[in-house]
Structures are given as C-alpha cells and as structure tokens.
Coordinates of C-alpha atoms in Angstrom, one line a residue:
X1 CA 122.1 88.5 119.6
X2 CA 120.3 85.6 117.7
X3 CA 118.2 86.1 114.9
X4 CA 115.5 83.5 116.5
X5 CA 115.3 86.1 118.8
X6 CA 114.6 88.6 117.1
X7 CA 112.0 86.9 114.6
X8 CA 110.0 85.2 118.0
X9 CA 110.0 89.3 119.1
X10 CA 108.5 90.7 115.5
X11 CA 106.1 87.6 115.8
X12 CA 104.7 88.2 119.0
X13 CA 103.8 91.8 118.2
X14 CA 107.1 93.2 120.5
X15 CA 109.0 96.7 118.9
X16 CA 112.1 95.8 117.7
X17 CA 115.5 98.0 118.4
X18 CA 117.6 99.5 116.2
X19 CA 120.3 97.5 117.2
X20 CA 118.2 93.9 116.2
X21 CA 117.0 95.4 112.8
X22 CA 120.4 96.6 112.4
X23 CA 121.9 93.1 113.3
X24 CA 119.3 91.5 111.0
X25 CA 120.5 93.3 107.6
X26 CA 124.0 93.4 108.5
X27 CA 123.7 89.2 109.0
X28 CA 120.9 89.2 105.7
X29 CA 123.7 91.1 103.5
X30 CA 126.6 88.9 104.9
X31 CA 124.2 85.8 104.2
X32 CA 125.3 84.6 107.7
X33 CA 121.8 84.8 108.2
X34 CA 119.9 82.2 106.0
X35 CA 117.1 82.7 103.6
X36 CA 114.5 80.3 105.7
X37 CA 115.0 82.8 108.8
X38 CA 114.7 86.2 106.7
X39 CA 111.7 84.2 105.2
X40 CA 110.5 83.7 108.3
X41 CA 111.2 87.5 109.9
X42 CA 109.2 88.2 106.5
X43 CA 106.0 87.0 107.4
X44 CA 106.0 87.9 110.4
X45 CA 106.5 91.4 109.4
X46 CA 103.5 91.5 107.6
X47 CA 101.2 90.5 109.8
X48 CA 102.3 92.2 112.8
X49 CA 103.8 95.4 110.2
X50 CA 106.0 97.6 112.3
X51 CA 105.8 101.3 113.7
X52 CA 107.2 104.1 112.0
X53 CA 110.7 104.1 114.1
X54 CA 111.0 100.5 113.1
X55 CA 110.2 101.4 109.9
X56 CA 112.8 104.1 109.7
X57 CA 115.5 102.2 111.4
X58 CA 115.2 99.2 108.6
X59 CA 115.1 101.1 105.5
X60 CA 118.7 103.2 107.1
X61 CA 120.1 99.9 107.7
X62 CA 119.5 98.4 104.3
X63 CA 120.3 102.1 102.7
X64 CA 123.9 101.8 104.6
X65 CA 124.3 98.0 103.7
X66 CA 125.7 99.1 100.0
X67 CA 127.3 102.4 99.0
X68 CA 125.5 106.3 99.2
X69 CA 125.6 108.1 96.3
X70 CA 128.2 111.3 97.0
X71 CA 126.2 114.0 94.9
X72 CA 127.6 116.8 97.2
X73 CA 129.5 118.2 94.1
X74 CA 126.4 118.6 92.2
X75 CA 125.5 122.3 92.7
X76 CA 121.9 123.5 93.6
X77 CA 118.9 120.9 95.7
X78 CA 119.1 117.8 94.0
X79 CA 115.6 116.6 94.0
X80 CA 114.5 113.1 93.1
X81 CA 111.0 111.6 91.4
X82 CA 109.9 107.9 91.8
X83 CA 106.7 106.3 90.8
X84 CA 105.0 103.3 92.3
X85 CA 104.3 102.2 89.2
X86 CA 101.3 102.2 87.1
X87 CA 100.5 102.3 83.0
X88 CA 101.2 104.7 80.1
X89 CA 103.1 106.6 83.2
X90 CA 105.9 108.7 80.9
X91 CA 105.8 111.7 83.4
X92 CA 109.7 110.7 84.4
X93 CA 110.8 111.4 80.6
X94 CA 109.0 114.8 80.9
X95 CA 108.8 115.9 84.0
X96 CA 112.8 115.9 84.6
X97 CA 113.7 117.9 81.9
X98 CA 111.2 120.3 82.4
X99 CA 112.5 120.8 86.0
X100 CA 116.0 120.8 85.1
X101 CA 115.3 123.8 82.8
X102 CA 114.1 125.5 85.6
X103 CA 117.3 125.3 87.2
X104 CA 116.6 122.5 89.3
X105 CA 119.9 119.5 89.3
X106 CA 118.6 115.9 88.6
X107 CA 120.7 113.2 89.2
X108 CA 118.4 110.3 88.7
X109 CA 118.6 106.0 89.5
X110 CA 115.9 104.6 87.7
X111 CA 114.9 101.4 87.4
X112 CA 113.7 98.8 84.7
X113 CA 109.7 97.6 84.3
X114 CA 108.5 94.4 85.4
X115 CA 104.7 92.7 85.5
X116 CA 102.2 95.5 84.0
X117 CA 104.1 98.4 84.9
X118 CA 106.8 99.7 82.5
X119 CA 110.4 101.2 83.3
X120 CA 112.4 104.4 82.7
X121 CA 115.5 102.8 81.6
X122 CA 114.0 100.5 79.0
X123 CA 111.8 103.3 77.7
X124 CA 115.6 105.5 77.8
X125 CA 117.3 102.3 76.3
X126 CA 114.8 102.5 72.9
X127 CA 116.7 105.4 71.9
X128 CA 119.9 104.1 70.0
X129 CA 123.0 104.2 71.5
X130 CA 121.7 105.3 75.1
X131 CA 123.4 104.8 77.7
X132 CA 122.1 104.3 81.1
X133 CA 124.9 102.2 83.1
X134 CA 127.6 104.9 83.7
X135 CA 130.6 105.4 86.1
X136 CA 129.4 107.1 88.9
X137 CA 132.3 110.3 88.0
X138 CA 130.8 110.3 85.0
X139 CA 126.8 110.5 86.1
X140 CA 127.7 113.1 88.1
X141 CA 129.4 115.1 85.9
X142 CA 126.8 115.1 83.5
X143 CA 124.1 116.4 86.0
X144 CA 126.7 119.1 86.8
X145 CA 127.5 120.2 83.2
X146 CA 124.2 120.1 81.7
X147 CA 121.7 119.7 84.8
X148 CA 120.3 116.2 84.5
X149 CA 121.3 112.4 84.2
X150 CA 119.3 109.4 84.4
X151 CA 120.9 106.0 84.9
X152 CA 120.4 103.2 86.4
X153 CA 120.9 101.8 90.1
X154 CA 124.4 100.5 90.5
X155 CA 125.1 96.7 91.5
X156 CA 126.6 98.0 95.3
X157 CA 123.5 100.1 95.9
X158 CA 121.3 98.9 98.7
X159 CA 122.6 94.9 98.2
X160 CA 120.0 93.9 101.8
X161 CA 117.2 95.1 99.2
X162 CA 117.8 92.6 96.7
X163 CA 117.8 90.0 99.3
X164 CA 114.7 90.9 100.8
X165 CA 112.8 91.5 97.6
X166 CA 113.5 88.6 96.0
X167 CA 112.5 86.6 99.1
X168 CA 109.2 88.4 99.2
X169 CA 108.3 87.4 96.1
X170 CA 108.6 84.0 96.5
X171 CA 106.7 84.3 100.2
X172 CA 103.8 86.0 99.4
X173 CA 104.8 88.9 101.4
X174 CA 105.3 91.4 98.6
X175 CA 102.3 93.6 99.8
X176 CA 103.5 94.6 103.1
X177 CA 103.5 98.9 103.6
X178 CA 106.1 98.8 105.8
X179 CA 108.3 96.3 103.3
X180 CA 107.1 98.1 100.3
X181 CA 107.8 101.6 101.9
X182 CA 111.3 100.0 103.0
X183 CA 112.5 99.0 99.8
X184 CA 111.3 101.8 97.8
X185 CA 112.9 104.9 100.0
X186 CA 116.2 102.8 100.8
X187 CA 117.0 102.9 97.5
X188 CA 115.7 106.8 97.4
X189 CA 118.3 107.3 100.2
X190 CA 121.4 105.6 98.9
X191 CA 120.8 107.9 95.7
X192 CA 122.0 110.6 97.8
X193 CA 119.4 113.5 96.4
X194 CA 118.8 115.8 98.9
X195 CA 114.7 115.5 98.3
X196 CA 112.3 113.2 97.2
X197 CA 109.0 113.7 95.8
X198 CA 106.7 110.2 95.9
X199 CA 103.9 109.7 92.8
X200 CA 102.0 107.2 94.5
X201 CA 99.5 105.4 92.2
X202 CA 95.8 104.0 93.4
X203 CA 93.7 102.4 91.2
X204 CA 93.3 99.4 88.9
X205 CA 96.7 99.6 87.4
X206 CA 98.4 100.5 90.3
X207 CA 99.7 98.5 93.0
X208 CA 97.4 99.8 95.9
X209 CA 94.0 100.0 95.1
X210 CA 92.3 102.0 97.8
X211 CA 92.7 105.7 98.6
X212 CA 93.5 105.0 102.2
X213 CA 96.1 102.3 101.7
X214 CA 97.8 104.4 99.1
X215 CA 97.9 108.1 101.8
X216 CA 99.2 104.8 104.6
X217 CA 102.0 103.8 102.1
X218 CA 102.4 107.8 101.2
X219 CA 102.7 108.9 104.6
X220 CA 105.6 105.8 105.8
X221 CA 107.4 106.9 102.9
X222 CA 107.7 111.0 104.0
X223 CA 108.2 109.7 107.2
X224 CA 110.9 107.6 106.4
X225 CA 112.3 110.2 104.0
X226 CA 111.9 113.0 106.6
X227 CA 113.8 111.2 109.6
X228 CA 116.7 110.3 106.9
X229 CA 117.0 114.1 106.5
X230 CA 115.3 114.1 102.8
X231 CA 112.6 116.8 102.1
X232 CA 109.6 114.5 101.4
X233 CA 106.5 114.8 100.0
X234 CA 104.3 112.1 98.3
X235 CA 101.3 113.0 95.5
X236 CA 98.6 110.4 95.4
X237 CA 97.2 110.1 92.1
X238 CA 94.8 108.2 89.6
X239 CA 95.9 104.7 87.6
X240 CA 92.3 103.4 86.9
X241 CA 92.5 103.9 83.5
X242 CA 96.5 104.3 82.0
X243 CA 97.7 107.7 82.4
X244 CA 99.0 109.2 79.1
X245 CA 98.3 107.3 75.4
X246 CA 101.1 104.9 75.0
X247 CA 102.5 101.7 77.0
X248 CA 105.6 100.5 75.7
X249 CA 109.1 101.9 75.4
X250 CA 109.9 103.4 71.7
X251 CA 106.3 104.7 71.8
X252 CA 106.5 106.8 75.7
X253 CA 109.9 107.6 74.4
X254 CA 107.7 109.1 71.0
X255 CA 104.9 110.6 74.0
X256 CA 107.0 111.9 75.8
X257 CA 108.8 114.2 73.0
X258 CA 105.6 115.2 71.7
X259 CA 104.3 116.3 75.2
X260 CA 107.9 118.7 75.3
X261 CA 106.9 120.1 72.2
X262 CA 103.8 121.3 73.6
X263 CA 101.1 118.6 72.1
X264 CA 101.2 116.4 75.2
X265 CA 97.8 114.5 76.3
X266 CA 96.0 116.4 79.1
X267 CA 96.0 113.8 81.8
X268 CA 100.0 113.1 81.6
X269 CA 100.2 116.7 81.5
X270 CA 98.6 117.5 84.6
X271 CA 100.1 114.9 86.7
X272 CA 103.5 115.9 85.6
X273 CA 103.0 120.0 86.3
X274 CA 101.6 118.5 89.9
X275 CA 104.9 116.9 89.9
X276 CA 106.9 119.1 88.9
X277 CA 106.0 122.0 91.1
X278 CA 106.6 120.1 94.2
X279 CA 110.0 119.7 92.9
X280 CA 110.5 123.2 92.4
X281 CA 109.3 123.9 95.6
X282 CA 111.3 121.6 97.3
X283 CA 114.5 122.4 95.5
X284 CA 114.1 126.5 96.3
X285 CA 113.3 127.6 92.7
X286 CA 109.6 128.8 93.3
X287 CA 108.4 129.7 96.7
X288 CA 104.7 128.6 95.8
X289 CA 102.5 126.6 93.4
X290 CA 101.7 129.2 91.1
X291 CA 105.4 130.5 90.6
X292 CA 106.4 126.9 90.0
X293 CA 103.4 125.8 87.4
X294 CA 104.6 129.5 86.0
X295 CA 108.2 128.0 85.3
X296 CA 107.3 124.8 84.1
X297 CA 105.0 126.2 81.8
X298 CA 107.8 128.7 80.6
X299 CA 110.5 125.7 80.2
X300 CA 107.7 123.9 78.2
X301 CA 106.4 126.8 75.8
X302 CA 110.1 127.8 74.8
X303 CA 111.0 124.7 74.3
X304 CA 113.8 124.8 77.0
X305 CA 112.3 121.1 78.3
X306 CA 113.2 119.5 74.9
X307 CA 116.3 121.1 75.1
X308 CA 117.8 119.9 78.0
X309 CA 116.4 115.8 77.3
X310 CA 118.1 116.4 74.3
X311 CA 121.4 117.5 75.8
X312 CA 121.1 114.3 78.8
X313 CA 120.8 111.9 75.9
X314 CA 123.6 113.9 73.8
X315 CA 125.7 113.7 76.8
X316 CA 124.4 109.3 77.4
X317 CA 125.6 108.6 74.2
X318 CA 122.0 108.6 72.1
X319 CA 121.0 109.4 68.9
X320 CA 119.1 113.3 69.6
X321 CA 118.0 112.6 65.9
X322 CA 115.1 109.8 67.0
X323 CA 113.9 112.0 68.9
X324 CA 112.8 114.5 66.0
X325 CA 112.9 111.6 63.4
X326 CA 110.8 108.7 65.1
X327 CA 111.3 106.0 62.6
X328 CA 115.2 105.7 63.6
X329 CA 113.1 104.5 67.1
X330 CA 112.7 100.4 67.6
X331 CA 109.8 100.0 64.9
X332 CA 107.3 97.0 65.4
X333 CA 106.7 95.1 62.5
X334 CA 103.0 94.3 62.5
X335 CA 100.4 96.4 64.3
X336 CA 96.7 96.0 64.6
X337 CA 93.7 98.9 64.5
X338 CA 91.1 98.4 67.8
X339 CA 87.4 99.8 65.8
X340 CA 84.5 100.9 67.5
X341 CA 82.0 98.2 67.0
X342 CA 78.9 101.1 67.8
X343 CA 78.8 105.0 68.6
X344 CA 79.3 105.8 71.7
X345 CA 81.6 106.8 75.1
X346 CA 84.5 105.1 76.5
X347 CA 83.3 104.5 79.9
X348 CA 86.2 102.2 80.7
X349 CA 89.5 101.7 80.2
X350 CA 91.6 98.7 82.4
X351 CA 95.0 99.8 83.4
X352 CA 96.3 96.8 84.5
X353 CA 94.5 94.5 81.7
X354 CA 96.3 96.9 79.2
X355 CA 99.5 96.8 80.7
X356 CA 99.5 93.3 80.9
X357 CA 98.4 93.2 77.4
X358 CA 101.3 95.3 76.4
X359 CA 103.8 92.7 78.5
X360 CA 102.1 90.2 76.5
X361 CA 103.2 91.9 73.1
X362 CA 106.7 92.1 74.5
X363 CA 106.9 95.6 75.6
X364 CA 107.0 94.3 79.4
X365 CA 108.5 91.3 81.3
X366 CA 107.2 88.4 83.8
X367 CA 110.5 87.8 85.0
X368 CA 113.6 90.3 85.8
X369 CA 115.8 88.1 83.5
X370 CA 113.1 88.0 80.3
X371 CA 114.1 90.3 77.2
X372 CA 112.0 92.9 76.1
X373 CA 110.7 94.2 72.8
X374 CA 111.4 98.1 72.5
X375 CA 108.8 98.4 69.9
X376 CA 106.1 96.5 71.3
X377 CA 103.1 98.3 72.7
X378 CA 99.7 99.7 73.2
X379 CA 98.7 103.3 71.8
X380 CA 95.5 104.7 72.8
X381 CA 93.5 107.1 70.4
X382 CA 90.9 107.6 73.0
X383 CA 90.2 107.9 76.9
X384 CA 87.8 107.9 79.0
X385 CA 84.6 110.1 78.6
X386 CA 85.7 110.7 74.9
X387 CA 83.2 109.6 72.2
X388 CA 83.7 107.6 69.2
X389 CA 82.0 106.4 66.0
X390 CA 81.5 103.5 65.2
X391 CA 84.6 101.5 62.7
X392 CA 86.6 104.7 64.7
X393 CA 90.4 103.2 65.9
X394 CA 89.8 103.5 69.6
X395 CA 93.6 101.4 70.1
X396 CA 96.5 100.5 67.9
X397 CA 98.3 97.5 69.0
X398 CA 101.8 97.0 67.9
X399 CA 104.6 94.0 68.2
X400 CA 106.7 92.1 66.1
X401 CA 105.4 88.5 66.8
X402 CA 102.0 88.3 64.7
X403 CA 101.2 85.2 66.5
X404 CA 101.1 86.7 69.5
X405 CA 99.2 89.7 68.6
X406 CA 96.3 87.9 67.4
X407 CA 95.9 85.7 70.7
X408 CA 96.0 89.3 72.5
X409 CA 93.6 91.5 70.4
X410 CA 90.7 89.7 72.7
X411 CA 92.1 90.6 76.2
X412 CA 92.4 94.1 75.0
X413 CA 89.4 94.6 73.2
X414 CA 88.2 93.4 76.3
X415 CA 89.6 96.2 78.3
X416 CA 87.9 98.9 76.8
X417 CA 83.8 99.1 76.8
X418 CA 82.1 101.8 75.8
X419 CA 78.9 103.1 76.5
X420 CA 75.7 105.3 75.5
X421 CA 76.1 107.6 79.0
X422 CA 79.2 109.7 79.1
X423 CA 81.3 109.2 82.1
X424 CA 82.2 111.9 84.5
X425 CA 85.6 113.0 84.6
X426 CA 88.1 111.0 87.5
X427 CA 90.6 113.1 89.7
X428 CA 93.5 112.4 88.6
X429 CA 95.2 114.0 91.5
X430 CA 93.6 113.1 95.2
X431 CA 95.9 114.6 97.5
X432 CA 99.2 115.4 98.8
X433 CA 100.6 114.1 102.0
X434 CA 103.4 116.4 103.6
X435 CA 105.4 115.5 106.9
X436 CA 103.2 117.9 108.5
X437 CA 99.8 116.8 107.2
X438 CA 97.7 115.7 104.4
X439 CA 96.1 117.9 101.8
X440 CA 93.3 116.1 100.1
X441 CA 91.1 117.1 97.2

C-alpha cells in the first residue's frame, strides 16, 4: 500500500477502505508519511469530501492513533458537551454543573480559545489556583467523588489530529465537513464518555454560517458519534449576535456564577436548559423534556448548580472564594464605557467583530502559542431588540494595555448599530438533529 495511491484514489472521486484510511494515519502519526503528501490527501479531501463510512472509518483511526480515556470506573452515563465555537458562549461553566447536580457524571476534555471564539480552560484558569492539567487517576477520581471534572486534553490524546490540523491551517483546507466533523468527534471519542451532545453554532460568530451547512456538519457528527457506539445528538443554535453578555475569561467566569445563582441573561439561559435536557435524557435521568427542564430548574433554584462548580474547583485546586468575591478574579486595569449616541433599539450586534474585538484587547489569541489576558474583555449591557437612551452604556470594554483599547473602541462601536424600528426576536435554537432524524423549529 502507497500513500500515492491512496491520494490519486481520494482525488479522482473513488471511496477509500478502511484499510487505506487506516494506513494513512497510522503512516501521518509515525510521520513516515510526509507533510507534502498529507497536504496533498488534504485538498483532495475537500473537494471530493468523503461519505459517511469514510468519514467514520477516519475519525476511529485518528481516535485510536493516541490513548482512550478509561472512564469505566466512573459510575452512572457519562455524557459529554462540545461547542463549535462562537462568542459570549459560557453555557459549558453552567450547563455542567447544573447537570451534574442532577445526578448526571461529567468527566470533561476541554480545550483552549483561539481566533474570535473563547475557551473553557482559559475562562477555568482565571480562577486562582485552578487546575486544569491533571493525572488522568486523579481526573477521574474527582468526577467520581463529587460528580464533575473539567480538564484539559492530554498531550497522547488523538496525536493524527494535531497533525492534520495544523496542516489544514496552513492549506486552506480548514473548512472541510468531513475534516471539521473528523477532528472534532475523534477527540469526543478518545474522551471515552459514553454520550455526546453537539452545540453547533450558525451565524456570524460562528464558524458555519448557513442553517443547512450547520444540520450537514450536525448530522456527520451523530453519525460519526453513533457508529462509534456514542449516543449522539447535535443542537443547532444561534451566534449572530454573542450569546450571553460577557466575552473574555475572568468576566464568563463572573457570568457564569451569576447565571447559578439564578440572575443569568435569558439567551445563555435558554440555550443551556436546551442543553442540558438532552444530557439528561441521554444519560437516563429524565425520560422526557419536561422532566429534564424540571431538574435543571430544580438544581438551579436551590442552588445545587453552584454547589457542585464550587466543589470541581475546590477539588482543582481554585480559590471557591472568587467565585462569591469577584475582585480576587484577574482585574483589568482600564476599561472604557460604549454610550448611546441617540435613543433607540439595538438592531445589531456582530458576533464575530466583538469577538475579535475582545482578542484584540487580549482576552483571545491569533496564534496557539500567544498569551492571553484573563481580564481582558467585552461586557454587554444590552442585546438585541432592547432599547436605550441616548449617553446609556450599551458596552463596557475592559483590558490592561490603554493603547490598545483606544485603537479598538472604533471596531467595536462599529459592531453595534442601533435603530428607530425594534427588531424581532432571533431563534436562538433551530433544531435538533438525532441519528434517526431532524427536528426543526
């Protein structure tokens, strides 16, 4: 078997075995196989894409090219959560310990923000002394003792992945379903949960921008998850404007702890009780929707959800007090106030403009290696559809480099128009894509 052979085949439109795609990672991995033919087997791929039993057999093959996660002594369904990234997106810092009160086990690999989108474990990492690189023993002991750990994806996990994504972004082949799909649920499997549920973003923040692209990507990924054994199911929801009120680390981190104590912003709230249930479900806590929202409301009302963050970053090695006390959070130095400049609506706000304002502060980074600022960030006062008065703070802007504030305060105030005419509410939930069909609304 050559891997000449095997690219010519994916060119020329011909389905590949599981025994080539197999013979492909194992040679990627072993980097007997060099980058300009990977590169190559890359563009190929996306023009030609591949079929869902390709699909399959590639992300297996680059899930088994590292280590699985053994979670079999966790007790209960452990059930998973990943995001495709979009902005203000804190629902991971709520929705898991909401469902972890309800008796579901989380034993969670997150990973870090990059571009406009931000990251779990920088936004964990704002609280002092958190841990989120830990033993594996050790992650899994914490799950099983309190009910939920968050860390983040070990260096032997999926190694074929880094490979492949670092090539694609250097080949213009980032935007590839079946490559996206790929990456995303190989590292899903090697996490070793038993299910998965997908928050697939569509909109101006989010990767995919179009409804029927993001239910494609959606519905590779449960089938991917399903053939892997996983219990799958993929939301598809709204990132054309950012999703809660804050984009940056310390200040999610403050969102997020608000939202558990019961004075969380609408939107977030709804996409992470959407969430949530299908976690429930999945994990055999609630039979239906309307048991599960009955749970998570339950865990959120008496507090339990607050609880059990509290306990996971207790048991990391974090300060529980910052997350009462916010001022012992990372603390920008300088902010700047957003005003009205006339009465009105907000008929717009840009998701990815934002987020890439909020990178631009410090809070995000343009390069895996670049350092971050924990304080740096964006908090909205307003959304869309809500009126304000004129000289009203629609935004506060916060970083520590003043410099650097000022030359951003146009893009942002750029990103946010407002209007005479009150916009109609967005869905922020469109649909929900099951291995046995898709449920739009």
């Amino acid at each position: 078997m050559r891997a000449v052979d095997i690219i010519k085949k994916k060119r020329d439109g011909i389905h590949l075995r599981k025994e080539e795609i197999n013979f492909l990672i194992k040679g990627c991995s072993s980097d007997v196989i060099p980058d300009y033919q990977i590169a190559a087997f890359l563009m190929a791929t996306y023009f030609r894409g591949m079929s869902y039993e390709e699909v399959a057999s590639f992300t297996l093959a680059m899930a088994n090219s590292g280590k699985i996660a053994d979670l079999s002594s966790i007790k209960g369904v452990k059930i998973d959560k990943h995001s495709t990234g979009g902005v203000a997106d804190t629902t991971t810092l709520i929705v898991c310990p909401l469902v972890a009160a309800c008796g579901v086990p989380i034993a969670k690999m997150s990973g870090r923000g990059l571009g406009h989108t931000g990251g779990t474990l920088d936004k964990l990492e704002s609280i002092p002394g958190m841990r989120v690189s830990l033993p594996l023993e050790e992650f899994v002991d914490i799950a099983n003792t309190i009910g939920i750990s968050i860390i983040g994806q070990t260096e032997d996990l999926v190694p074929a992945d880094k490979k492949f994504y670092a090539l694609r972004d250097v080949t213009a082949t980032v935007d590839s379903i079946p490559l996206i799909a790929s990456s995303i649920m190989s590292k899903k499997i090697a996490g070793g949960s038993d299910g998965i549920v997908l928050d697939v973003k569509v909109g101006d923040g989010a990767f995919m921008k179009d409804v029927d692209e993001a239910v494609k990507l959606a519905k590779t990924m449960v089938n991917i998850g399903e053939s892997a054994g996983k219990k799958t199911v993929a939301v598809i929801t709204d990132m054309n404007q950012p999703l809660g009120q804050a984009i940056g680390n310390s200040l999610e981190v403050m969102e997020a702890c608000e939202a558990l104590k019961g004075r969380g912003n609408r939107d977030l709230m709804e996409v992470c009780f959407a969430l949530g249930s299908l976690m429930s479900i999945l994990a055999g806590v609630a039979k239906d929707r309307e048991e599960a929202l009955d749970l998570l409301r339950d865990a959120l009302n008496s507090g339990r959800g607050m609880i059990k963050l509290k306990q996971m970053v207790m048991a990391q090695g974090g300060d529980v007090n910052a997350l009462e006390d916010y001022s012992l959070l990372p603390q920008a130095r300088f902010k700047y106030e957003l005003k009205a400049k006339a009465d009105g609506y907000v008929s717009k706000m840009a998701a990815e403009r934002l987020g890439i304002c909020a990178m631009k502060l410090g809070a995000g980074r343009e390069k895996k290696e670049d350092r971050i600022d924990l304080s740096a960030g964006i908090f909205l006062n307003k959304k869309v559809g809500e009126h304000v008065n004129k000289g009203e703070n629609i935004a506060t802007l916060y970083g520590n480099d003043e410099k650097r504030l000022q030359e951003v305060l146009p893009e942002a105030e750029a990103s946010i128009k407002i209007s005479g005419q009150k916009e109609s509410k967005r869905k922020l939930v469109y649909g929900i894509v099951r291995k046995d069909g898709i449920e739009m609304f």
